Amino acid sequence: MIDYKNHWDSVYSKNDLNKLGWYEETPKPSLDLIESCNLDKNSTILDVGSGASSLIKHLIRKSYSDIIASDISRVALDRAKGLLESKEAEKVRWIVDDITNPKNLTKLNSIDLWHDRTVLHFLLTEEQQKGYLAALKKLVRKNGFVLIAVFSLEGAKKCSGLDVKNYDDKMIDRFLGEDFKLLNSFSYMYQMPKGDLRPYVYTLFQRIIIS
Ligand SMILES: C[S@@+](CC[C@H](N)C(=O)[O-])C[C@H]1O[C@@H](n2cnc3c(N)ncnc32)[C@H](O)[C@@H]1O
């Protein structure tokens, strides 16, 4: 069985951040979708599997004031802090946790926006997917937003040496279930630092709660 924590700690220990196969200088598709939600600047934004993403820096500089960066890898979050000025890093809540079986995240209050760029697709077993969905449903408030971006059906079958599950927007819609309404989705061609192209699908949902 794969030790995911060790895997990701090792990835973030050994590599330059700007050479990682998911590195973005500016996470434009995520930022555009987040801006489309018209959130108050003090809304709670949770980035799951945040890694050392530049998203946190961009959100701070757009004046969002309640940001939580969470990842299974402590090394990743430590490196992410290093991308920020110390005053900026202090404003963020950094939470090491496994999103498939969270211990610390479940203590949070309700989340206005859940952001996941390329984490869900690593969850291959039903148990992992159920754990992720249970955490999402526990945390995202009514009318809150869920942004999920993963490798599309045409996309790569592996990332960072791990198998992935490919999705389209309908599959993510079915996965989240009837309490979530699909607001927007689009295909996006991500270019890796090496130049290779990776097709992604971006989706934005709102929690409506039918039952
Ligand atoms: C491909 S990277 C993407 C990182 C970041 N979202 C970005 O866009 O740059 C996947 C991230 O998911 C994290 N991850 C993988 N499995 C996880 C899990 N079960 N719980 C929390 N984080 C996880 C990894 O440590 C890694 O940082």
PDB file of C-alpha atoms and ligand atoms in Angstrom:
ATOM      1  CA  MET A   1       0.000   0.000   0.000  1.00  0.00           C
ATOM      2  CA  ILE A   2       1.275   3.479  -0.929  1.00  0.00           C
ATOM      3  CA  ASP A   3       2.269   5.776   1.928  1.00  0.00           C
ATOM      4  CA  TYR A   4       0.842   8.988   0.446  1.00  0.00           C
ATOM      5  CA  LYS A   5       2.255  11.268   3.118  1.00  0.00           C
ATOM      6  CA  ASN A   6       5.786  10.008   2.469  1.00  0.00           C
ATOM      7  CA  HIS A   7       5.258  10.149  -1.270  1.00  0.00           C
ATOM      8  CA  TRP A   8       4.236  13.803  -1.228  1.00  0.00           C
ATOM      9  CA  ASP A   9       6.777  14.846   1.411  1.00  0.00           C
ATOM     10  CA  SER A  10       9.452  13.368  -0.816  1.00  0.00           C
ATOM     11  CA  VAL A  11       8.112  15.112  -3.943  1.00  0.00           C
ATOM     12  CA  TYR A  12       8.153  18.499  -2.213  1.00  0.00           C
ATOM     13  CA  SER A  13      11.571  17.853  -0.584  1.00  0.00           C
ATOM     14  CA  LYS A  14      13.373  16.917  -3.766  1.00  0.00           C
ATOM     15  CA  ASN A  15      12.043  19.253  -6.441  1.00  0.00           C
ATOM     16  CA  ASP A  16      12.147  22.903  -7.396  1.00  0.00           C
ATOM     17  CA  LEU A  17       8.607  24.167  -7.015  1.00  0.00           C
ATOM     18  CA  ASN A  18       8.571  25.818 -10.428  1.00  0.00           C
ATOM     19  CA  LYS A  19       9.499  22.503 -12.091  1.00  0.00           C
ATOM     20  CA  LEU A  20       6.622  20.494 -10.622  1.00  0.00           C
ATOM     21  CA  GLY A  21       4.279  19.129 -13.276  1.00  0.00           C
ATOM     22  CA  TRP A  22       1.348  21.159 -11.886  1.00  0.00           C
ATOM     23  CA  TYR A  23       3.182  24.444 -11.160  1.00  0.00           C
ATOM     24  CA  GLU A  24       1.382  27.665 -12.073  1.00  0.00           C
ATOM     25  CA  GLU A  25       2.891  31.115 -11.816  1.00  0.00           C
ATOM     26  CA  THR A  26      -0.649  32.525 -11.866  1.00  0.00           C
ATOM     27  CA  PRO A  27      -3.598  30.173 -11.299  1.00  0.00           C
ATOM     28  CA  LYS A  28      -5.829  32.119 -13.672  1.00  0.00           C
ATOM     29  CA  PRO A  29      -8.680  29.618 -14.185  1.00  0.00           C
ATOM     30  CA  SER A  30      -9.053  29.184 -10.418  1.00  0.00           C
ATOM     31  CA  LEU A  31      -8.870  32.924  -9.763  1.00  0.00           C
ATOM     32  CA  ASP A  32     -11.429  33.676 -12.491  1.00  0.00           C
ATOM     33  CA  LEU A  33     -13.877  31.121 -11.079  1.00  0.00           C
ATOM     34  CA  ILE A  34     -13.329  32.351  -7.514  1.00  0.00           C
ATOM     35  CA  GLU A  35     -13.946  35.950  -8.571  1.00  0.00           C
ATOM     36  CA  SER A  36     -17.157  34.826 -10.322  1.00  0.00           C
ATOM     37  CA  CYS A  37     -18.526  33.731  -6.914  1.00  0.00           C
ATOM     38  CA  ASN A  38     -18.562  37.382  -5.728  1.00  0.00           C
ATOM     39  CA  LEU A  39     -17.514  36.378  -2.243  1.00  0.00           C
ATOM     40  CA  ASP A  40     -16.947  38.893   0.537  1.00  0.00           C
ATOM     41  CA  LYS A  41     -13.257  39.377   1.157  1.00  0.00           C
ATOM     42  CA  ASN A  42     -13.641  37.886   4.652  1.00  0.00           C
ATOM     43  CA  SER A  43     -15.184  34.653   3.326  1.00  0.00           C
ATOM     44  CA  THR A  44     -13.565  31.402   4.405  1.00  0.00           C
ATOM     45  CA  ILE A  45     -11.678  29.801   1.520  1.00  0.00           C
ATOM     46  CA  LEU A  46     -10.292  26.300   1.993  1.00  0.00           C
ATOM     47  CA  ASP A  47      -7.703  25.055  -0.504  1.00  0.00           C
ATOM     48  CA  VAL A  48      -7.510  21.267  -0.082  1.00  0.00           C
ATOM     49  CA  GLY A  49      -4.329  19.569  -1.266  1.00  0.00           C
ATOM     50  CA  SER A  50      -2.919  23.063  -1.524  1.00  0.00           C
ATOM     51  CA  GLY A  51       0.667  21.889  -1.905  1.00  0.00           C
ATOM     52  CA  ALA A  52       2.900  24.853  -2.568  1.00  0.00           C
ATOM     53  CA  SER A  53       0.408  26.502  -4.890  1.00  0.00           C
ATOM     54  CA  SER A  54       0.744  30.174  -5.812  1.00  0.00           C
ATOM     55  CA  LEU A  55      -3.038  30.437  -5.313  1.00  0.00           C
ATOM     56  CA  ILE A  56      -2.592  31.383  -1.654  1.00  0.00           C
ATOM     57  CA  LYS A  57      -0.297  34.318  -2.506  1.00  0.00           C
ATOM     58  CA  HIS A  58      -2.704  35.544  -5.184  1.00  0.00           C
ATOM     59  CA  LEU A  59      -5.711  35.316  -2.862  1.00  0.00           C
ATOM     60  CA  ILE A  60      -3.906  37.276  -0.142  1.00  0.00           C
ATOM     61  CA  ARG A  61      -2.919  39.948  -2.639  1.00  0.00           C
ATOM     62  CA  LYS A  62      -6.549  40.145  -3.743  1.00  0.00           C
ATOM     63  CA  SER A  63      -7.339  40.942  -0.072  1.00  0.00           C
ATOM     64  CA  TYR A  64      -9.071  37.692   0.880  1.00  0.00           C
ATOM     65  CA  SER A  65      -8.511  37.542   4.624  1.00  0.00           C
ATOM     66  CA  ASP A  66      -9.659  34.088   5.790  1.00  0.00           C
ATOM     67  CA  ILE A  67      -7.669  31.495   3.860  1.00  0.00           C
ATOM     68  CA  ILE A  68      -6.976  27.930   4.926  1.00  0.00           C
ATOM     69  CA  ALA A  69      -4.284  25.925   3.122  1.00  0.00           C
ATOM     70  CA  SER A  70      -4.421  22.213   3.842  1.00  0.00           C
ATOM     71  CA  ASP A  71      -2.350  19.306   2.590  1.00  0.00           C
ATOM     72  CA  ILE A  72      -1.312  15.794   3.564  1.00  0.00           C
ATOM     73  CA  SER A  73       2.318  16.948   3.254  1.00  0.00           C
ATOM     74  CA  ARG A  74       3.807  19.157   5.961  1.00  0.00           C
ATOM     75  CA  VAL A  75       6.833  19.716   3.703  1.00  0.00           C
ATOM     76  CA  ALA A  76       4.558  21.136   0.998  1.00  0.00           C
ATOM     77  CA  LEU A  77       2.919  23.586   3.390  1.00  0.00           C
ATOM     78  CA  ASP A  78       6.283  24.631   4.835  1.00  0.00           C
ATOM     79  CA  ARG A  79       7.506  25.395   1.333  1.00  0.00           C
ATOM     80  CA  ALA A  80       4.261  27.227   0.558  1.00  0.00           C
ATOM     81  CA  LYS A  81       4.854  29.481   3.576  1.00  0.00           C
ATOM     82  CA  GLY A  82       8.265  30.279   2.105  1.00  0.00           C
ATOM     83  CA  LEU A  83       6.584  31.804  -0.956  1.00  0.00           C
ATOM     84  CA  LEU A  84       4.992  34.465   1.230  1.00  0.00           C
ATOM     85  CA  GLU A  85       6.217  37.359   3.282  1.00  0.00           C
ATOM     86  CA  SER A  86       6.110  36.361   6.958  1.00  0.00           C
ATOM     87  CA  LYS A  87       3.224  38.752   7.672  1.00  0.00           C
ATOM     88  CA  GLU A  88       1.261  37.177   4.846  1.00  0.00           C
ATOM     89  CA  ALA A  89       2.031  33.612   6.015  1.00  0.00           C
ATOM     90  CA  GLU A  90       0.763  34.480   9.500  1.00  0.00           C
ATOM     91  CA  LYS A  91      -2.638  35.412   8.052  1.00  0.00           C
ATOM     92  CA  VAL A  92      -3.174  31.920   6.607  1.00  0.00           C
ATOM     93  CA  ARG A  93      -4.307  28.873   8.593  1.00  0.00           C
ATOM     94  CA  TRP A  94      -1.991  25.981   7.630  1.00  0.00           C
ATOM     95  CA  ILE A  95      -3.487  22.562   8.356  1.00  0.00           C
ATOM     96  CA  VAL A  96      -1.741  19.259   7.710  1.00  0.00           C
ATOM     97  CA  ASP A  97      -4.435  16.651   7.132  1.00  0.00           C
ATOM     98  CA  ASP A  98      -5.514  13.794   4.899  1.00  0.00           C
ATOM     99  CA  ILE A  99      -8.653  14.917   3.113  1.00  0.00           C
ATOM    100  CA  THR A 100      -9.871  11.314   2.847  1.00  0.00           C
ATOM    101  CA  ASN A 101      -9.821  10.877   6.633  1.00  0.00           C
ATOM    102  CA  PRO A 102      -9.466  14.323   8.186  1.00  0.00           C
ATOM    103  CA  LYS A 103      -8.798  14.828  11.870  1.00  0.00           C
ATOM    104  CA  ASN A 104      -8.062  18.558  12.065  1.00  0.00           C
ATOM    105  CA  LEU A 105     -10.175  19.976   9.247  1.00  0.00           C
ATOM    106  CA  THR A 106     -13.385  18.651  10.748  1.00  0.00           C
ATOM    107  CA  LYS A 107     -12.967  21.096  13.648  1.00  0.00           C
ATOM    108  CA  LEU A 108     -13.458  24.029  11.267  1.00  0.00           C
ATOM    109  CA  ASN A 109     -16.563  26.129  10.948  1.00  0.00           C
ATOM    110  CA  SER A 110     -18.432  26.300   7.690  1.00  0.00           C
ATOM    111  CA  ILE A 111     -16.511  27.005   4.524  1.00  0.00           C
ATOM    112  CA  ASP A 112     -17.671  29.487   1.878  1.00  0.00           C
ATOM    113  CA  LEU A 113     -15.481  28.108  -0.900  1.00  0.00           C
ATOM    114  CA  TRP A 114     -13.811  24.707  -1.266  1.00  0.00           C
ATOM    115  CA  HIS A 115     -10.986  24.767  -3.819  1.00  0.00           C
ATOM    116  CA  ASP A 116      -9.382  21.551  -5.081  1.00  0.00           C
ATOM    117  CA  ARG A 117      -6.971  21.623  -7.988  1.00  0.00           C
ATOM    118  CA  THR A 118      -5.835  18.098  -8.865  1.00  0.00           C
ATOM    119  CA  VAL A 119      -6.414  16.261  -5.605  1.00  0.00           C
ATOM    120  CA  LEU A 120      -9.700  14.398  -6.130  1.00  0.00           C
ATOM    121  CA  HIS A 121      -8.263  12.554  -9.126  1.00  0.00           C
ATOM    122  CA  PHE A 122      -5.689  10.778  -6.906  1.00  0.00           C
ATOM    123  CA  LEU A 123      -8.461   9.161  -4.851  1.00  0.00           C
ATOM    124  CA  LEU A 124      -8.987   5.795  -6.479  1.00  0.00           C
ATOM    125  CA  THR A 125     -10.811   3.726  -3.887  1.00  0.00           C
ATOM    126  CA  GLU A 126     -14.439   4.106  -2.887  1.00  0.00           C
ATOM    127  CA  GLU A 127     -13.338   4.534   0.718  1.00  0.00           C
ATOM    128  CA  GLN A 128     -11.055   7.486  -0.158  1.00  0.00           C
ATOM    129  CA  GLN A 129     -13.730   9.128  -2.310  1.00  0.00           C
ATOM    130  CA  LYS A 130     -16.389   8.678   0.387  1.00  0.00           C
ATOM    131  CA  GLY A 131     -14.058  10.176   2.990  1.00  0.00           C
ATOM    132  CA  TYR A 132     -13.413  13.204   0.761  1.00  0.00           C
ATOM    133  CA  LEU A 133     -17.115  13.707   0.065  1.00  0.00           C
ATOM    134  CA  ALA A 134     -18.049  13.377   3.735  1.00  0.00           C
ATOM    135  CA  ALA A 135     -15.488  16.057   4.638  1.00  0.00           C
ATOM    136  CA  LEU A 136     -16.745  18.337   1.869  1.00  0.00           C
ATOM    137  CA  LYS A 137     -20.383  17.920   2.937  1.00  0.00           C
ATOM    138  CA  LYS A 138     -19.507  18.515   6.581  1.00  0.00           C
ATOM    139  CA  LEU A 139     -17.602  21.713   5.841  1.00  0.00           C
ATOM    140  CA  VAL A 140     -19.190  23.554   2.907  1.00  0.00           C
ATOM    141  CA  ARG A 141     -22.048  25.766   4.084  1.00  0.00           C
ATOM    142  CA  LYS A 142     -25.416  26.056   2.386  1.00  0.00           C
ATOM    143  CA  ASN A 143     -25.015  28.260  -0.722  1.00  0.00           C
ATOM    144  CA  GLY A 144     -21.257  27.797  -0.419  1.00  0.00           C
ATOM    145  CA  PHE A 145     -19.149  27.056  -3.495  1.00  0.00           C
ATOM    146  CA  VAL A 146     -17.103  24.036  -4.568  1.00  0.00           C
ATOM    147  CA  LEU A 147     -14.412  24.438  -7.229  1.00  0.00           C
ATOM    148  CA  ILE A 148     -12.856  21.191  -8.453  1.00  0.00           C
ATOM    149  CA  ALA A 149     -10.256  20.959 -11.235  1.00  0.00           C
ATOM    150  CA  VAL A 150      -8.898  17.568 -12.305  1.00  0.00           C
ATOM    151  CA  PHE A 151      -7.435  15.765 -15.313  1.00  0.00           C
ATOM    152  CA  SER A 152     -10.162  15.430 -17.928  1.00  0.00           C
ATOM    153  CA  LEU A 153     -11.182  12.230 -19.719  1.00  0.00           C
ATOM    154  CA  GLU A 154      -8.654  13.074 -22.466  1.00  0.00           C
ATOM    155  CA  GLY A 155      -6.013  13.853 -19.852  1.00  0.00           C
ATOM    156  CA  ALA A 156      -2.990  12.003 -18.483  1.00  0.00           C
ATOM    157  CA  LYS A 157      -3.532   8.728 -16.654  1.00  0.00           C
ATOM    158  CA  LYS A 158      -0.776   9.366 -14.128  1.00  0.00           C
ATOM    159  CA  CYS A 159       0.601  12.308 -12.186  1.00  0.00           C
ATOM    160  CA  SER A 160       3.681  12.346  -9.976  1.00  0.00           C
ATOM    161  CA  GLY A 161       4.058   8.598 -10.629  1.00  0.00           C
ATOM    162  CA  LEU A 162       0.588   7.862  -9.207  1.00  0.00           C
ATOM    163  CA  ASP A 163      -2.449   6.574 -11.097  1.00  0.00           C
ATOM    164  CA  VAL A 164      -5.319   9.023 -11.422  1.00  0.00           C
ATOM    165  CA  LYS A 165      -9.027   8.784 -12.137  1.00  0.00           C
ATOM    166  CA  ASN A 166     -10.059  10.973 -15.084  1.00  0.00           C
ATOM    167  CA  TYR A 167     -13.294  12.959 -14.967  1.00  0.00           C
ATOM    168  CA  ASP A 168     -15.650  15.103 -16.971  1.00  0.00           C
ATOM    169  CA  ASP A 169     -18.032  17.640 -15.469  1.00  0.00           C
ATOM    170  CA  LYS A 170     -20.949  15.174 -15.418  1.00  0.00           C
ATOM    171  CA  MET A 171     -18.942  12.670 -13.399  1.00  0.00           C
ATOM    172  CA  ILE A 172     -18.045  15.316 -10.820  1.00  0.00           C
ATOM    173  CA  ASP A 173     -21.704  16.391 -10.767  1.00  0.00           C
ATOM    174  CA  ARG A 174     -22.773  12.802 -10.035  1.00  0.00           C
ATOM    175  CA  PHE A 175     -20.034  12.429  -7.439  1.00  0.00           C
ATOM    176  CA  LEU A 176     -21.189  15.511  -5.493  1.00  0.00           C
ATOM    177  CA  GLY A 177     -24.836  14.565  -5.776  1.00  0.00           C
ATOM    178  CA  GLU A 178     -28.090  16.472  -5.945  1.00  0.00           C
ATOM    179  CA  ASP A 179     -27.276  18.961  -3.179  1.00  0.00           C
ATOM    180  CA  PHE A 180     -24.785  20.672  -5.494  1.00  0.00           C
ATOM    181  CA  LYS A 181     -25.702  22.648  -8.599  1.00  0.00           C
ATOM    182  CA  LEU A 182     -23.206  22.911 -11.452  1.00  0.00           C
ATOM    183  CA  LEU A 183     -22.718  26.625 -12.203  1.00  0.00           C
ATOM    184  CA  ASN A 184     -19.844  26.510 -14.657  1.00  0.00           C
ATOM    185  CA  SER A 185     -17.407  24.104 -16.234  1.00  0.00           C
ATOM    186  CA  PHE A 186     -14.785  24.318 -18.940  1.00  0.00           C
ATOM    187  CA  SER A 187     -11.884  22.435 -20.460  1.00  0.00           C
ATOM    188  CA  TYR A 188      -8.486  23.933 -19.861  1.00  0.00           C
ATOM    189  CA  MET A 189      -5.163  23.061 -21.475  1.00  0.00           C
ATOM    190  CA  TYR A 190      -2.481  23.334 -18.830  1.00  0.00           C
ATOM    191  CA  GLN A 191       1.105  23.599 -20.023  1.00  0.00           C
ATOM    192  CA  MET A 192       3.642  21.885 -17.781  1.00  0.00           C
ATOM    193  CA  PRO A 193       6.988  23.618 -17.076  1.00  0.00           C
ATOM    194  CA  LYS A 194       8.631  21.156 -19.513  1.00  0.00           C
ATOM    195  CA  GLY A 195       6.161  22.266 -22.191  1.00  0.00           C
ATOM    196  CA  ASP A 196       3.918  19.181 -22.345  1.00  0.00           C
ATOM    197  CA  LEU A 197       0.193  19.834 -22.461  1.00  0.00           C
ATOM    198  CA  ARG A 198      -2.230  18.422 -19.885  1.00  0.00           C
ATOM    199  CA  PRO A 199      -6.001  18.685 -20.451  1.00  0.00           C
ATOM    200  CA  TYR A 200      -7.900  19.587 -17.287  1.00  0.00           C
ATOM    201  CA  VAL A 201     -11.589  20.105 -16.556  1.00  0.00           C
ATOM    202  CA  TYR A 202     -12.601  22.939 -14.207  1.00  0.00           C
ATOM    203  CA  THR A 203     -15.960  22.844 -12.441  1.00  0.00           C
ATOM    204  CA  LEU A 204     -17.773  25.226 -10.115  1.00  0.00           C
ATOM    205  CA  PHE A 205     -20.761  24.134  -8.002  1.00  0.00           C
ATOM    206  CA  GLN A 206     -23.005  25.762  -5.436  1.00  0.00           C
ATOM    207  CA  ARG A 207     -24.485  23.910  -2.501  1.00  0.00           C
ATOM    208  CA  ILE A 208     -28.252  24.183  -2.568  1.00  0.00           C
ATOM    209  CA  ILE A 209     -29.455  21.296  -0.310  1.00  0.00           C
ATOM    210  CA  ILE A 210     -32.599  19.693  -1.632  1.00  0.00           C
ATOM    211  CA  SER A 211     -33.380  17.336   1.241  1.00  0.00           C
TER     212      SER A 211
HETATM  213  C1  LIG B   1      -0.789  17.680  -8.059  1.00  0.00           C
HETATM  214  S1  LIG B   1      -0.577  18.405  -6.508  1.00  0.00           S
HETATM  215  C2  LIG B   1      -1.540  19.911  -6.637  1.00  0.00           C
HETATM  216  C3  LIG B   1      -1.185  20.920  -5.588  1.00  0.00           C
HETATM  217  C4  LIG B   1      -1.968  22.214  -5.674  1.00  0.00           C
HETATM  218  N1  LIG B   1      -3.395  21.984  -5.537  1.00  0.00           N
HETATM  219  C5  LIG B   1      -1.670  22.953  -6.936  1.00  0.00           C
HETATM  220  O1  LIG B   1      -2.578  23.169  -7.738  1.00  0.00           O
HETATM  221  O2  LIG B   1      -0.504  23.348  -7.107  1.00  0.00           O
HETATM  222  C6  LIG B   1      -1.605  17.388  -5.482  1.00  0.00           C
HETATM  223  C7  LIG B   1      -1.549  17.805  -4.027  1.00  0.00           C
HETATM  224  O3  LIG B   1      -2.491  17.028  -3.298  1.00  0.00           O
HETATM  225  C8  LIG B   1      -1.922  16.671  -2.064  1.00  0.00           C
HETATM  226  N2  LIG B   1      -2.625  15.456  -1.617  1.00  0.00           N
HETATM  227  C9  LIG B   1      -2.602  14.247  -2.208  1.00  0.00           C
HETATM  228  N3  LIG B   1      -3.389  13.383  -1.539  1.00  0.00           N
HETATM  229  C10 LIG B   1      -3.925  14.082  -0.504  1.00  0.00           C
HETATM  230  C11 LIG B   1      -4.806  13.748   0.562  1.00  0.00           C
HETATM  231  N4  LIG B   1      -5.309  12.513   0.687  1.00  0.00           N
HETATM  232  N5  LIG B   1      -5.143  14.712   1.452  1.00  0.00           N
HETATM  233  C12 LIG B   1      -4.640  15.970   1.325  1.00  0.00           C
HETATM  234  N6  LIG B   1      -3.787  16.343   0.359  1.00  0.00           N
HETATM  235  C13 LIG B   1      -3.430  15.408  -0.555  1.00  0.00           C
HETATM  236  C14 LIG B   1      -0.448  16.475  -2.370  1.00  0.00           C
HETATM  237  O4  LIG B   1       0.379  16.554  -1.256  1.00  0.00           O
HETATM  238  C15 LIG B   1      -0.198  17.591  -3.371  1.00  0.00           C
HETATM  239  O5  LIG B   1       0.201  18.769  -2.745  1.00  0.00           O
END
